[in-house]
Amino acid sequence: MGGSFESRRPFRRVVPGETAPRTVMSSEAFLEELEALQAIYGEEFTDLGGSRYAIRITDRVTLEFWSTEGLYPAVEPPSYRIVAMSTPLTRTISAQIDADLRRLWCPGQVVLHDWVEWIREHAPGFADDNKMNSDGAICNASVATDDDDHVDVVHGPVHVERRSRFIAHAARVTTRSQVDWVVRSLRYDSKLQTATHNIVAYRLRLHDGSLLENRDDDGEGGAGDCLLYLLQRMDLVNVVGVVSRWFGGVKLGPDRFRIISNVLKELIDSTEWRHGR
């Protein structure tokens, strides 16, 4: 039995025009890094297509990686997935790995070679750490943080459209850390890990009265904007909405945006979350 852990890029406040020149520089730096990685790792390096790549680190561990919206390495670290054959990674261990990898990254600096070698060094301990955590022998500080940020998440019914499946999730939130907790808990849910996309949008009223809002397409270009526009149109604040989609093999075209918006709207309509209530 195998397992995997996929990182997601953190949400950030968008400033118009901020990333355009950086995106160009990031793309060039990433391409140069890919050439170097291919030269270093040879047959262990694989182009997966769709601007995604993989490096087999050990017989049981592979690192898959990509640059979300061309923002790596200038603005954020690469997005990635660790595939650990026969060693399913627990949520706690995955969070520890993610924190350690992110500490290795500095804005503007490529980091994938360092990540590969860090994983190679620590991979033998993944299974032992997993066992200790599953047996309850280790208590991790991140668990306490998760408990502090815990909020109730509501889930909608499964909507099927031409073999694609859609499920909406939503929660009332008051802090960014609660938003991150909701998204993280959904993406670590074993039932949702196979989703093709987990699309996110949120709106928060900060203590100073300003509004913080953002979205994440998760590869479904434009879908996050649809969800954010829905929250704006419904005049909702302190809400995070997520729609999970499983692609069924039949392209839906623009209809998919209508469906994604509708399943979240129907879920929110079933609550009393109106005009900030």
XYZ file of N, CA and C in Angstrom:
831
model
N 0.848 -1.191 0.000
C 0.000 0.000 0.000
C 0.878 1.233 0.000
N 0.551 2.210 -0.801
C 1.380 3.405 -0.891
C 0.663 4.612 -0.360
N 1.388 5.710 -0.233
C 0.789 6.952 0.232
C 1.501 8.128 -0.365
N 0.893 9.296 -0.246
C 1.527 10.493 -0.780
C 1.138 11.682 0.047
N 1.947 12.709 -0.018
C 1.670 13.966 0.654
C 1.928 15.081 -0.335
N 0.944 15.940 -0.520
C 1.081 17.027 -1.491
C 1.012 18.366 -0.774
N 1.964 19.226 -1.065
C 1.947 20.566 -0.496
C 1.063 21.463 -1.329
N 0.554 22.513 -0.729
C -0.204 23.528 -1.462
C 0.377 24.882 -1.131
N 0.406 25.748 -2.127
C 1.020 27.038 -1.897
C 0.180 27.845 -0.915
N 0.809 28.588 0.003
C 0.064 29.388 0.957
C -0.670 30.513 0.254
N -1.772 30.948 0.848
C -2.489 32.076 0.294
C -1.717 33.356 0.583
N -1.841 34.321 -0.290
C -1.109 35.556 -0.103
C -1.947 36.722 -0.562
N -1.697 37.885 -0.013
C -2.386 39.095 -0.417
C -1.864 39.506 -1.791
N -2.755 39.705 -2.743
C -2.357 40.005 -4.110
C -2.250 41.511 -4.301
N -1.110 41.953 -4.769
C -0.888 43.354 -5.090
C -0.773 43.488 -6.598
N -1.632 44.290 -7.246
C -1.596 44.391 -8.709
C -0.213 44.754 -9.226
N 0.243 43.984 -10.213
C 1.525 44.271 -10.850
C 2.730 43.800 -10.078
N 2.478 43.197 -8.897
C 3.599 42.833 -8.044
C 4.473 41.741 -8.643
N 3.819 40.705 -9.256
C 4.568 39.510 -9.614
C 4.901 39.396 -11.090
N 4.430 40.320 -11.939
C 4.652 40.157 -13.376
C 6.128 40.023 -13.747
N 7.011 40.983 -13.347
C 8.422 40.816 -13.702
C 9.069 39.645 -12.980
N 8.616 39.383 -11.776
C 9.195 38.267 -11.029
C 8.844 36.942 -11.690
N 7.644 36.865 -12.270
C 7.229 35.634 -12.907
C 8.162 35.272 -14.050
N 8.569 36.271 -14.837
C 9.491 36.030 -15.944
C 10.818 35.505 -15.416
N 11.346 36.176 -14.383
C 12.623 35.745 -13.809
C 12.506 34.350 -13.206
N 11.373 34.080 -12.546
C 11.176 32.773 -11.941
C 11.157 31.680 -12.993
N 10.467 31.936 -14.106
C 10.382 30.924 -15.163
C 11.758 30.597 -15.716
N 12.577 31.614 -15.931
C 13.921 31.392 -16.455
C 14.768 30.609 -15.460
N 14.682 30.993 -14.181
C 15.477 30.306 -13.161
C 15.025 28.858 -13.013
N 13.712 28.615 -13.096
C 13.194 27.257 -12.966
C 13.650 26.384 -14.131
N 13.632 26.942 -15.350
C 14.080 26.182 -16.512
C 15.554 25.818 -16.396
N 16.356 26.759 -15.927
C 17.774 26.475 -15.746
C 17.977 25.397 -14.677
N 17.175 25.465 -13.619
C 17.280 24.457 -12.567
C 16.883 23.082 -13.086
N 15.852 23.030 -13.926
C 15.426 21.749 -14.491
C 16.541 21.110 -15.310
N 17.237 21.919 -16.102
C 18.359 21.392 -16.889
C 19.436 20.823 -15.978
N 19.711 21.539 -14.881
C 20.731 21.063 -13.942
C 20.290 19.772 -13.257
N 19.020 19.707 -12.849
C 18.525 18.506 -12.182
C 18.559 17.299 -13.110
N 18.225 17.525 -14.381
C 18.249 16.428 -15.340
C 19.674 15.917 -15.540
N 20.626 16.848 -15.550
C 22.027 16.450 -15.705
C 22.520 15.700 -14.471
N 22.082 16.121 -13.296
C 22.553 15.509 -12.052
C 21.941 14.122 -11.846
N 20.631 14.010 -12.044
C 19.920 12.786 -11.655
C 19.632 11.839 -12.818
N 19.882 12.276 -14.049
C 19.785 11.387 -15.193
C 18.460 10.668 -15.294
N 18.498 9.338 -15.281
C 17.296 8.536 -15.466
C 16.337 8.643 -14.288
N 16.801 9.140 -13.176
C 15.908 9.319 -12.021
C 14.991 10.531 -12.213
N 15.316 11.388 -13.164
C 14.526 12.585 -13.464
C 13.504 12.249 -14.548
N 12.241 12.647 -14.343
C 11.182 12.356 -15.300
C 10.330 13.599 -15.553
N 10.056 13.866 -16.821
C 9.103 14.911 -17.192
C 7.728 14.254 -17.238
N 6.847 14.622 -16.317
C 5.531 14.004 -16.213
C 4.521 14.613 -17.173
N 4.909 15.710 -17.837
C 3.975 16.414 -18.704
C 3.172 17.426 -17.910
N 2.582 18.397 -18.610
C 1.808 19.414 -17.916
C 2.642 20.271 -16.984
N 3.938 20.437 -17.320
C 4.871 21.244 -16.513
C 5.077 20.675 -15.118
N 4.918 19.362 -14.991
C 5.207 18.679 -13.732
C 6.365 17.713 -13.948
N 7.173 17.546 -12.898
C 8.379 16.739 -13.012
C 8.511 15.860 -11.773
N 9.359 14.851 -11.878
C 9.558 13.953 -10.747
C 11.003 13.504 -10.689
N 11.472 13.272 -9.470
C 12.793 12.695 -9.248
C 12.624 11.522 -8.297
N 13.039 10.331 -8.747
C 12.996 9.163 -7.875
C 14.203 9.228 -6.952
N 13.928 9.362 -5.657
C 14.996 9.581 -4.685
C 15.507 8.257 -4.130
N 14.590 7.368 -3.795
C 14.933 6.005 -3.387
C 13.963 5.068 -4.113
N 14.117 3.776 -3.862
C 13.206 2.814 -4.480
C 11.773 3.027 -4.025
N 11.594 3.679 -2.882
C 10.264 3.820 -2.297
C 9.768 5.261 -2.232
N 10.609 6.217 -2.511
C 10.222 7.626 -2.351
C 10.526 8.412 -3.619
N 9.509 9.140 -4.109
C 9.648 9.995 -5.286
C 9.138 11.387 -4.965
N 9.850 12.390 -5.434
C 9.420 13.783 -5.286
C 8.868 14.268 -6.614
N 7.599 14.653 -6.638
C 6.995 15.298 -7.802
C 6.889 16.789 -7.502
N 7.147 17.633 -8.503
C 7.164 19.069 -8.233
C 6.766 19.862 -9.466
N 6.336 21.106 -9.207
C 5.946 22.023 -10.279
C 5.942 23.437 -9.718
N 5.907 24.421 -10.611
C 5.882 25.834 -10.215
C 4.483 26.375 -10.457
N 3.763 26.694 -9.380
C 2.406 27.198 -9.499
C 2.418 28.640 -9.986
N 1.783 28.873 -11.123
C 1.664 30.212 -11.712
C 3.015 30.870 -11.949
N 4.083 30.073 -12.081
C 5.397 30.619 -12.375
C 5.999 31.451 -11.266
N 5.564 31.229 -10.020
C 6.014 32.077 -8.915
C 7.253 31.543 -8.199
N 7.638 30.307 -8.492
C 8.876 29.764 -7.925
C 10.022 30.053 -8.885
N 11.186 30.488 -8.392
C 11.586 30.607 -6.983
C 11.473 32.018 -6.402
N 11.017 32.990 -7.201
C 11.081 34.387 -6.744
C 10.147 34.670 -5.576
N 8.934 34.129 -5.630
C 7.901 34.536 -4.676
C 7.592 33.455 -3.655
N 7.621 32.208 -4.070
C 7.254 31.129 -3.158
C 7.994 29.859 -3.532
N 8.048 28.882 -2.615
C 8.719 27.621 -2.933
C 7.908 26.829 -3.953
N 8.506 25.802 -4.535
C 7.756 25.008 -5.507
C 6.630 24.231 -4.834
N 5.573 23.965 -5.600
C 4.553 23.029 -5.132
C 5.104 21.624 -5.350
N 4.696 20.693 -4.509
C 5.299 19.373 -4.619
C 4.396 18.301 -4.039
N 4.732 17.074 -4.339
C 4.064 15.903 -3.763
C 5.111 14.848 -3.500
N 5.121 14.305 -2.298
C 6.019 13.209 -1.966
C 5.227 11.914 -2.046
N 5.646 11.027 -2.924
C 5.002 9.724 -3.070
C 5.859 8.710 -2.327
N 5.321 8.166 -1.248
C 6.071 7.217 -0.412
C 5.430 5.849 -0.537
N 6.012 4.977 -1.344
C 5.469 3.641 -1.559
C 5.573 2.813 -0.280
N 4.447 2.204 0.095
C 4.327 1.319 1.263
C 4.581 2.050 2.578
N 4.662 3.409 2.523
C 4.853 4.175 3.755
C 3.904 5.362 3.755
N 2.601 5.136 3.954
C 1.659 6.254 3.985
C 2.059 7.242 5.079
N 2.178 8.506 4.727
C 2.638 9.506 5.680
C 1.461 10.063 6.474
N 1.599 10.075 7.786
C 0.543 10.646 8.622
C 0.521 12.159 8.452
N -0.575 12.758 8.881
C -0.707 14.201 8.758
C 0.389 14.925 9.541
N 0.692 14.427 10.730
C 1.702 15.079 11.562
C 3.074 15.021 10.908
N 3.452 13.844 10.397
C 4.750 13.702 9.740
C 4.802 14.555 8.479
N 3.707 14.575 7.710
C 3.661 15.396 6.500
C 3.874 16.864 6.823
N 3.241 17.330 7.906
C 3.394 18.732 8.310
C 4.829 19.024 8.726
N 5.474 18.074 9.413
C 6.869 18.257 9.826
C 7.777 18.344 8.601
N 7.551 17.441 7.631
C 8.360 17.450 6.418
C 8.183 18.765 5.681
N 6.938 19.211 5.548
C 6.655 20.446 4.834
C 7.344 21.628 5.492
N 7.293 21.706 6.821
C 7.936 22.808 7.537
C 9.448 22.785 7.329
N 10.054 21.600 7.385
C 11.503 21.494 7.196
C 11.911 21.885 5.781
N 11.145 21.447 4.781
C 11.482 21.790 3.403
C 11.347 23.291 3.172
N 10.310 23.880 3.700
C 10.110 25.321 3.488
C 11.211 26.148 4.141
N 11.770 25.643 5.238
C 12.870 26.364 5.884
C 14.118 26.395 5.013
N 14.252 25.451 4.101
C 15.415 25.421 3.218
C 15.323 26.437 2.083
N 14.105 26.916 1.816
C 13.899 27.822 0.676
C 14.082 29.278 1.092
N 14.755 30.052 0.221
C 14.877 31.499 0.387
C 14.325 32.156 -0.878
N 13.567 33.240 -0.756
C 13.007 33.897 -1.945
C 14.075 34.198 -2.984
N 13.809 33.782 -4.214
C 14.731 34.049 -5.307
C 15.780 32.983 -5.523
N 15.850 31.988 -4.613
C 16.886 30.965 -4.710
C 16.257 29.610 -5.041
N 16.817 28.909 -6.027
C 16.314 27.570 -6.342
C 16.671 26.622 -5.202
N 15.833 25.617 -4.991
C 15.995 24.809 -3.782
C 15.785 23.315 -4.016
N 15.401 22.920 -5.224
C 14.985 21.533 -5.431
C 16.102 20.515 -5.178
N 17.324 20.861 -5.547
C 18.434 19.932 -5.276
C 18.586 19.725 -3.774
N 18.499 20.813 -3.008
C 18.581 20.690 -1.545
C 17.430 19.849 -1.003
N 16.244 20.036 -1.576
C 15.095 19.245 -1.128
C 15.308 17.755 -1.392
N 15.781 17.444 -2.580
C 15.998 16.034 -2.934
C 16.978 15.386 -1.955
N 18.066 16.078 -1.679
C 19.074 15.493 -0.800
C 18.596 15.440 0.644
N 17.769 16.415 1.074
C 17.201 16.362 2.429
C 16.276 15.161 2.549
N 15.420 14.964 1.536
C 14.508 13.821 1.563
C 15.280 12.512 1.527
N 16.331 12.460 0.710
C 17.148 11.244 0.638
C 17.734 10.901 2.012
N 18.193 11.931 2.728
C 18.797 11.719 4.041
C 17.775 11.271 5.080
N 16.558 11.844 4.993
C 15.570 11.586 6.043
C 14.551 10.511 5.688
N 14.508 10.087 4.437
C 13.492 9.108 4.016
C 13.500 7.825 4.840
N 14.670 7.285 5.219
C 14.646 6.036 6.004
C 13.889 6.169 7.319
N 13.785 7.401 7.837
C 13.092 7.588 9.112
C 11.604 7.816 8.985
N 11.099 7.967 7.752
C 9.669 8.232 7.582
C 8.813 7.141 8.221
N 9.154 5.887 7.947
C 8.329 4.779 8.434
C 8.351 4.707 9.964
N 9.546 4.865 10.563
C 9.640 4.811 12.022
C 8.862 5.942 12.663
N 8.993 7.155 12.096
C 8.264 8.300 12.638
C 6.768 8.091 12.520
N 6.336 7.536 11.380
C 4.913 7.253 11.198
C 4.401 6.306 12.265
N 5.167 5.246 12.540
C 4.737 4.250 13.518
C 4.628 4.872 14.903
N 5.616 5.688 15.283
C 5.569 6.295 16.607
C 4.371 7.206 16.735
N 4.058 7.960 15.669
C 2.918 8.863 15.729
C 1.609 8.096 15.766
N 1.509 7.017 14.970
C 0.263 6.257 14.964
C 0.050 5.538 16.287
N 1.147 5.179 16.979
C 1.030 4.519 18.275
C 0.802 5.514 19.404
N 0.868 6.804 19.089
C 0.627 7.809 20.110
C 1.826 8.093 20.978
N 3.011 7.636 20.569
C 4.196 7.813 21.403
C 4.772 9.204 21.293
N 4.385 9.944 20.269
C 4.927 11.283 20.087
C 3.785 12.278 20.067
N 3.913 13.348 20.795
C 2.953 14.450 20.740
C 3.631 15.616 20.052
N 3.020 16.127 19.006
C 3.657 17.171 18.219
C 2.959 18.486 18.439
N 3.726 19.580 18.487
C 3.153 20.903 18.740
C 2.158 21.295 17.670
N 2.348 20.784 16.445
C 1.439 21.176 15.376
C 0.028 20.676 15.638
N -0.125 19.604 16.409
C -1.454 19.104 16.723
C -2.206 20.110 17.563
N -1.513 20.704 18.546
C -2.147 21.705 19.381
C -2.580 22.907 18.561
N -1.736 23.299 17.610
C -2.088 24.425 16.749
C -3.322 24.098 15.933
N -3.407 22.852 15.410
C -4.577 22.439 14.664
C -5.826 22.536 15.516
N -5.733 22.086 16.788
C -6.888 22.131 17.665
C -7.325 23.563 17.919
N -6.374 24.477 18.083
C -6.701 25.877 18.331
C -7.451 26.489 17.157
N -7.143 26.053 15.945
C -7.743 26.641 14.751
C -8.949 25.856 14.250
N -9.339 24.846 14.988
C -10.426 23.974 14.530
C -11.740 24.743 14.402
N -12.406 24.562 13.286
C -13.735 25.123 13.059
C -14.604 24.029 12.440
N -15.904 24.220 12.521
C -16.811 23.243 11.931
C -16.907 23.463 10.425
N -16.791 22.394 9.675
C -16.884 22.441 8.216
C -18.160 21.723 7.787
N -18.940 22.368 6.933
C -20.147 21.737 6.398
C -19.849 21.238 4.988
N -20.518 20.169 4.608
C -20.264 19.534 3.320
C -21.568 19.372 2.551
N -21.505 19.584 1.259
C -22.671 19.408 0.417
C -22.755 18.005 -0.148
N -23.823 17.713 -0.863
C -23.963 16.402 -1.495
C -23.072 16.285 -2.732
N -22.886 15.083 -3.198
C -22.122 14.853 -4.424
C -22.986 15.246 -5.624
N -22.414 16.071 -6.482
C -23.092 16.451 -7.727
C -22.329 15.812 -8.889
N -23.022 15.073 -9.731
C -22.389 14.391 -10.864
C -22.849 15.036 -12.163
N -21.890 15.389 -12.987
C -22.168 16.004 -14.290
C -21.252 15.363 -15.327
N -21.822 14.584 -16.220
C -21.056 13.915 -17.274
C -19.809 13.225 -16.705
N -20.065 12.442 -15.672
C -19.071 11.588 -15.007
C -18.090 12.343 -14.117
N -18.066 13.669 -14.168
C -17.275 14.425 -13.204
C -18.078 14.580 -11.917
N -17.395 14.503 -10.787
C -18.062 14.649 -9.487
C -17.600 15.940 -8.811
N -18.529 16.590 -8.124
C -18.257 17.838 -7.433
C -18.844 17.765 -6.024
N -18.075 18.221 -5.033
C -18.568 18.330 -3.661
C -18.099 19.679 -3.109
N -19.014 20.415 -2.477
C -18.683 21.712 -1.878
C -18.488 21.554 -0.374
N -17.605 22.376 0.166
C -17.334 22.425 1.597
C -17.240 23.901 1.986
N -17.653 24.241 3.203
C -17.576 25.644 3.625
C -17.473 25.725 5.143
N -16.929 26.837 5.620
C -16.795 27.044 7.061
C -16.795 28.527 7.371
N -17.260 28.864 8.565
C -17.120 30.229 9.072
C -15.752 30.349 9.721
N -15.013 31.390 9.408
C -13.659 31.584 9.913
C -13.469 33.035 10.308
N -12.504 33.275 11.186
C -12.202 34.651 11.601
C -10.726 34.982 11.464
N -9.883 33.987 11.172
C -8.445 34.223 11.046
C -7.895 33.465 9.849
N -6.742 33.912 9.354
C -6.078 33.228 8.250
C -5.670 31.820 8.645
N -5.253 31.648 9.908
C -4.828 30.319 10.329
C -6.005 29.345 10.309
N -7.217 29.851 10.568
C -8.389 28.985 10.475
C -8.663 28.607 9.015
N -8.468 29.556 8.100
C -8.607 29.254 6.678
C -7.638 28.137 6.300
N -6.381 28.292 6.710
C -5.369 27.284 6.382
C -5.726 25.935 6.995
N -6.278 25.961 8.222
C -6.652 24.702 8.869
C -7.742 23.997 8.069
N -8.751 24.754 7.624
C -9.842 24.158 6.844
C -9.302 23.515 5.576
N -8.490 24.274 4.835
C -7.952 23.762 3.567
C -7.064 22.554 3.814
N -6.223 22.646 4.836
C -5.308 21.542 5.130
C -6.082 20.285 5.543
N -7.096 20.454 6.385
C -7.851 19.295 6.852
C -8.588 18.618 5.707
N -9.109 19.405 4.773
C -9.797 18.820 3.625
C -8.817 18.083 2.715
N -7.663 18.677 2.474
C -6.710 18.066 1.552
C -6.008 16.861 2.148
N -6.021 16.738 3.477
C -5.475 15.540 4.105
C -6.547 14.467 4.294
N -7.795 14.810 4.021
C -8.874 13.834 4.124
C -8.675 12.764 3.044
N -8.601 11.512 3.456
C -8.301 10.440 2.495
C -9.338 10.361 1.390
N -10.585 10.759 1.677
C -11.634 10.692 0.662
C -11.469 11.776 -0.393
N -10.740 12.847 -0.065
C -10.602 13.972 -0.984
C -9.234 14.023 -1.655
N -8.289 13.203 -1.200
C -6.939 13.262 -1.747
C -6.884 12.859 -3.207
N -7.887 12.123 -3.650
C -7.896 11.705 -5.061
C -8.576 12.732 -5.961
N -9.092 13.824 -5.388
C -9.748 14.849 -6.208
C -8.756 15.455 -7.189
N -9.222 15.728 -8.401
C -8.364 16.356 -9.407
C -8.037 17.784 -9.010
N -9.015 18.477 -8.456
C -8.832 19.861 -8.012
C -9.575 20.069 -6.703
N -8.973 20.852 -5.806
C -9.655 21.363 -4.622
C -9.558 22.891 -4.697
N -10.631 23.509 -5.150
C -10.635 24.942 -5.465
C -11.103 25.718 -4.234
N -10.419 26.809 -3.928
C -10.644 27.514 -2.668
C -10.854 29.011 -2.903
N -11.727 29.597 -2.119
C -11.851 31.064 -2.057
C -12.268 31.437 -0.640
N -11.810 32.583 -0.179
C -12.206 33.025 1.159
C -12.234 34.553 1.226
N -12.966 35.051 2.209
C -13.016 36.489 2.510
C -12.983 36.645 4.018
N -12.115 37.538 4.500
C -11.939 37.762 5.932
C -11.980 39.246 6.242
N -12.679 39.616 7.312
C -12.628 40.984 7.811
C -11.579 41.025 8.916
N -10.511 41.785 8.690
C -9.420 41.846 9.651
C -9.744 42.802 10.795
N -8.902 42.761 11.838
C -9.165 43.579 13.021
C -9.154 45.074 12.718
N -8.370 45.469 11.712
C -8.313 46.894 11.379
C -9.446 47.321 10.442
N -10.357 46.404 10.158
C -11.492 46.723 9.309
C -11.272 46.456 7.827
N -10.024 46.177 7.443
C -9.748 45.902 6.027
C -10.219 44.501 5.662
N -10.377 44.283 4.377
C -10.879 43.000 3.878
C -9.743 42.228 3.219
N -9.555 41.007 3.651
C -8.566 40.118 3.047
C -9.317 39.032 2.292
N -9.070 38.929 0.997
C -9.728 37.899 0.201
C -8.734 37.318 -0.795
N -8.899 36.043 -1.097
C -7.992 35.385 -2.037
C -8.635 34.107 -2.516
N -7.999 33.479 -3.496
C -8.510 32.237 -4.048
C -7.358 31.409 -4.562
N -7.609 30.111 -4.729
C -6.608 29.183 -5.254
C -7.316 28.264 -6.242
N -6.898 28.329 -7.527
C -7.520 27.503 -8.564
C -7.173 26.026 -8.429
N -6.024 25.722 -7.831
C -5.519 24.351 -7.743
C -5.503 23.676 -9.110
N -5.059 24.421 -10.106
C -4.916 23.854 -11.435
C -6.129 23.988 -12.330
N -7.268 24.384 -11.782
C -8.480 24.590 -12.582
C -8.593 26.081 -12.860
N -7.813 26.561 -13.867
C -7.653 27.986 -14.124
C -8.964 28.746 -14.219
N -9.115 29.773 -13.376
C -10.301 30.616 -13.393
C -11.370 30.199 -12.409
N -11.295 28.969 -11.903
C -12.346 28.493 -11.007
C -12.315 29.202 -9.657
N -11.108 29.509 -9.170
C -11.018 30.233 -7.910
C -11.648 31.609 -8.002
N -11.466 32.270 -9.151
C -12.090 33.578 -9.353
C -13.610 33.466 -9.294
N -14.153 32.384 -9.854
C -15.603 32.181 -9.826
C -16.111 32.068 -8.390
N -15.391 31.294 -7.566
C -15.822 31.135 -6.180
C -15.704 32.440 -5.406
N -14.605 33.175 -5.641
C -14.439 34.441 -4.944
C -15.525 35.426 -5.356
N -15.834 35.473 -6.634
C -16.900 36.355 -7.117
C -18.236 35.973 -6.491
N -18.469 34.676 -6.310
C -19.705 34.222 -5.669
C -19.798 34.750 -4.244
N -18.717 34.617 -3.473
C -18.723 35.129 -2.099
C -18.948 36.638 -2.073
N -18.345 37.353 -3.028
C -18.529 38.802 -3.104
C -19.973 39.143 -3.430
N -20.527 38.422 -4.406
C -21.898 38.697 -4.844
C -22.905 38.389 -3.733
N -22.596 37.393 -2.914
C -23.482 37.035 -1.804
C -23.217 37.876 -0.574
N -22.240 38.791 -0.686
C -21.901 39.696 0.414
C -21.533 38.928 1.678
N -20.705 37.896 1.502
C -20.293 37.065 2.620
C -18.867 37.401 3.034
N -18.650 37.540 4.325
C -17.304 37.699 4.867
C -17.102 36.673 5.966
N -15.833 36.449 6.312
C -15.466 35.445 7.310
C -15.996 34.064 6.924
N -15.805 33.757 5.660
C -16.240 32.476 5.103
C -15.157 31.952 4.164
N -14.913 30.649 4.224
C -14.057 29.980 3.241
C -14.892 28.916 2.548
N -14.792 28.872 1.221
C -15.504 27.876 0.445
C -14.533 27.046 -0.373
N -14.780 25.757 -0.449
C -13.923 24.838 -1.200
C -14.826 23.941 -2.049
N -14.427 23.726 -3.293
C -15.135 22.768 -4.140
C -14.121 21.735 -4.634
N -14.397 20.467 -4.344
C -13.567 19.361 -4.820
C -14.163 18.828 -6.113
N -13.292 18.634 -7.112
C -13.759 18.079 -8.384
C -12.925 16.864 -8.766
N -13.612 15.817 -9.189
C -12.968 14.641 -9.756
C -13.303 14.615 -11.246
N -12.290 14.739 -12.088
C -12.522 14.757 -13.537
C -12.961 13.370 -14.003
N -14.040 13.332 -14.779
C -14.601 12.059 -15.187
C -14.221 11.601 -16.578
N -13.311 12.341 -17.227
C -12.866 11.946 -18.547
C -13.566 12.655 -19.685
N -14.633 13.391 -19.365
C -15.367 14.152 -20.381
C -15.200 15.633 -20.085
N -14.642 16.397 -21.020
C -14.436 17.820 -20.804
C -15.772 18.542 -20.749
N -15.917 19.397 -19.757
C -17.173 20.117 -19.550
C -17.155 21.515 -20.141
N -15.981 22.001 -20.544
C -15.901 23.347 -21.088
C -16.290 24.387 -20.048
N -16.835 25.516 -20.478
C -17.211 26.589 -19.542
C -18.271 26.164 -18.534
N -19.028 25.103 -18.830
C -20.059 24.649 -17.895
C -19.480 24.327 -16.526
N -18.208 23.929 -16.506
C -17.628 23.526 -15.226
C -17.594 24.691 -14.242
N -17.431 25.915 -14.721
C -17.403 27.064 -13.820
C -18.785 27.304 -13.216
N -19.831 27.136 -14.028
C -21.196 27.284 -13.521
C -21.478 26.232 -12.451
N -21.050 25.002 -12.725
C -21.306 23.922 -11.774
C -20.545 24.150 -10.474
N -19.276 24.531 -10.588
C -18.450 24.773 -9.405
C -19.073 25.860 -8.528
N -19.530 26.944 -9.150
C -20.173 28.018 -8.390
C -21.492 27.555 -7.778
N -22.268 26.813 -8.555
C -23.602 26.417 -8.093
C -23.559 25.476 -6.897
N -22.608 24.524 -6.903
C -22.587 23.577 -5.782
C -22.214 24.284 -4.481
N -21.324 25.279 -4.560
C -20.997 26.033 -3.351
C -22.163 26.932 -2.951
N -22.805 27.565 -3.919
C -23.955 28.425 -3.608
C -25.075 27.628 -2.952
N -25.353 26.441 -3.481
C -26.406 25.620 -2.898
C -26.074 25.226 -1.461
N -24.798 24.932 -1.199
C -24.405 24.587 0.165
C -24.590 25.784 1.091
N -24.113 26.945 0.648
C -24.231 28.135 1.493
C -25.696 28.529 1.678
N -26.509 28.342 0.638
C -27.938 28.645 0.752
C -28.612 27.789 1.815
N -28.040 26.627 2.083
C -28.626 25.748 3.096
C -28.256 26.178 4.509
N -27.388 27.180 4.636
C -26.994 27.719 5.934
C -27.658 29.082 6.129
N -27.245 29.772 7.178
C -27.763 31.121 7.437
C -26.664 32.169 7.298
N -25.681 31.886 6.450
C -24.537 32.771 6.303
C -24.868 33.870 5.301
N -25.535 34.867 5.736
C -25.931 35.937 4.829
C -25.483 37.283 5.390
N -24.888 38.104 4.529
C -24.515 39.477 4.871
C -23.716 39.534 6.167
N -22.761 38.595 6.271
C -21.828 38.633 7.396
C -22.369 38.009 8.655
N -23.595 37.459 8.632
C -24.134 36.857 9.839
C -23.396 35.561 10.172
